[in-house]
Tab-separated table of C-alpha atoms in Angstrom:
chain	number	residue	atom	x	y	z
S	1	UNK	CA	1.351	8.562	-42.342
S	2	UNK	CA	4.079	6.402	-40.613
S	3	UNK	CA	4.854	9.369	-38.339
S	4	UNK	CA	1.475	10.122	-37.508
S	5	UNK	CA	0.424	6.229	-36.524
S	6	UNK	CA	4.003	6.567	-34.376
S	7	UNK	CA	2.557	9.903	-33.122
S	8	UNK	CA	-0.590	8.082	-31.757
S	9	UNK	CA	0.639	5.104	-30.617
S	10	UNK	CA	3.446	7.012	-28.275
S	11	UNK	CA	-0.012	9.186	-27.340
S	12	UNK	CA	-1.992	6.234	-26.187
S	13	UNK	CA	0.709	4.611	-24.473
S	14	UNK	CA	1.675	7.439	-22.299
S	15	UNK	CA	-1.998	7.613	-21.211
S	16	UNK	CA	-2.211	3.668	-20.776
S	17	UNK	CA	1.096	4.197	-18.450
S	18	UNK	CA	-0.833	6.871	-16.446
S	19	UNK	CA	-3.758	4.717	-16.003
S	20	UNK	CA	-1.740	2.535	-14.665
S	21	UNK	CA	0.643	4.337	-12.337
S	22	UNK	CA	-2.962	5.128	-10.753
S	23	UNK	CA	-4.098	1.667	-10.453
S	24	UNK	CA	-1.277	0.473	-8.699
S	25	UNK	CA	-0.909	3.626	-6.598
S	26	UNK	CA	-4.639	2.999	-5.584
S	27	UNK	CA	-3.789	-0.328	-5.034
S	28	UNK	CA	-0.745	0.244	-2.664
S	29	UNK	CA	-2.857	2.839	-0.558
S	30	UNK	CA	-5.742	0.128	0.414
S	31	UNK	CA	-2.742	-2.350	1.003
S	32	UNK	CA	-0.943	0.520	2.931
S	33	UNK	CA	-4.515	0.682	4.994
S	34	UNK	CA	-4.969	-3.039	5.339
S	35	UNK	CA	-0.982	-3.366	7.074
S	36	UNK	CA	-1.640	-0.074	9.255
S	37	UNK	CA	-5.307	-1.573	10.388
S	38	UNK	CA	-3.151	-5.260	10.936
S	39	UNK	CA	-0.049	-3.254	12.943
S	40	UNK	CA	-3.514	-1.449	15.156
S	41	UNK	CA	-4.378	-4.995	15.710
S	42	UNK	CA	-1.037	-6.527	16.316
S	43	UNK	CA	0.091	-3.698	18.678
S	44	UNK	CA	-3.588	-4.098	20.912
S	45	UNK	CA	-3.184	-7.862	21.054
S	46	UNK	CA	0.107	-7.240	22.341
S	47	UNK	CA	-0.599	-5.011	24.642
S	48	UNK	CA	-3.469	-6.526	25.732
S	49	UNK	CA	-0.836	-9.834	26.561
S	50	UNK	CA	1.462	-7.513	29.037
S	51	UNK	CA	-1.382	-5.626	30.735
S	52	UNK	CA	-3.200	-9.066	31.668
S	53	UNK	CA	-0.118	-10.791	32.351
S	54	UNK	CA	1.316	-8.113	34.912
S	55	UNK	CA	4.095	-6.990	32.849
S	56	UNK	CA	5.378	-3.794	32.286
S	57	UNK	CA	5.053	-2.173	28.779
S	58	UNK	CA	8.352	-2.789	27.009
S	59	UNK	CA	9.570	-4.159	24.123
S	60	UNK	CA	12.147	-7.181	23.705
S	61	UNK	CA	13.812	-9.070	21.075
């Protein structure tokens, strides 16, 4: 009986880990979206700044 309720309990918390692993790697994906959508925006805006102040298109640090 022991064995059995070990059995289960090592069953159900493999599948709760699984659940989770695709939670989180749903989560990361729409936060993966969100920064990509942010860098779109970032890298416009930028661009945007040179081309209407006469620059040229480089980068500097």
């Amino acid at each position: 009986e022991a064995t059995r309720l070990i059995d289960t309990a090592h069953a159900e918390a493999d599948r709760l880990r699984g659940e989770c692993d695709i939670y989180v790697d749903n989560k990361l994906a729409q936060f993966e979206d969100y920064l990509n959508g942010t860098l779109r925006s970032v890298s416009r805006g930028r661009h945007q700044l040179r081309t209407a102040a006469g620059t040229h298109d480089y980068v500097q640090h």
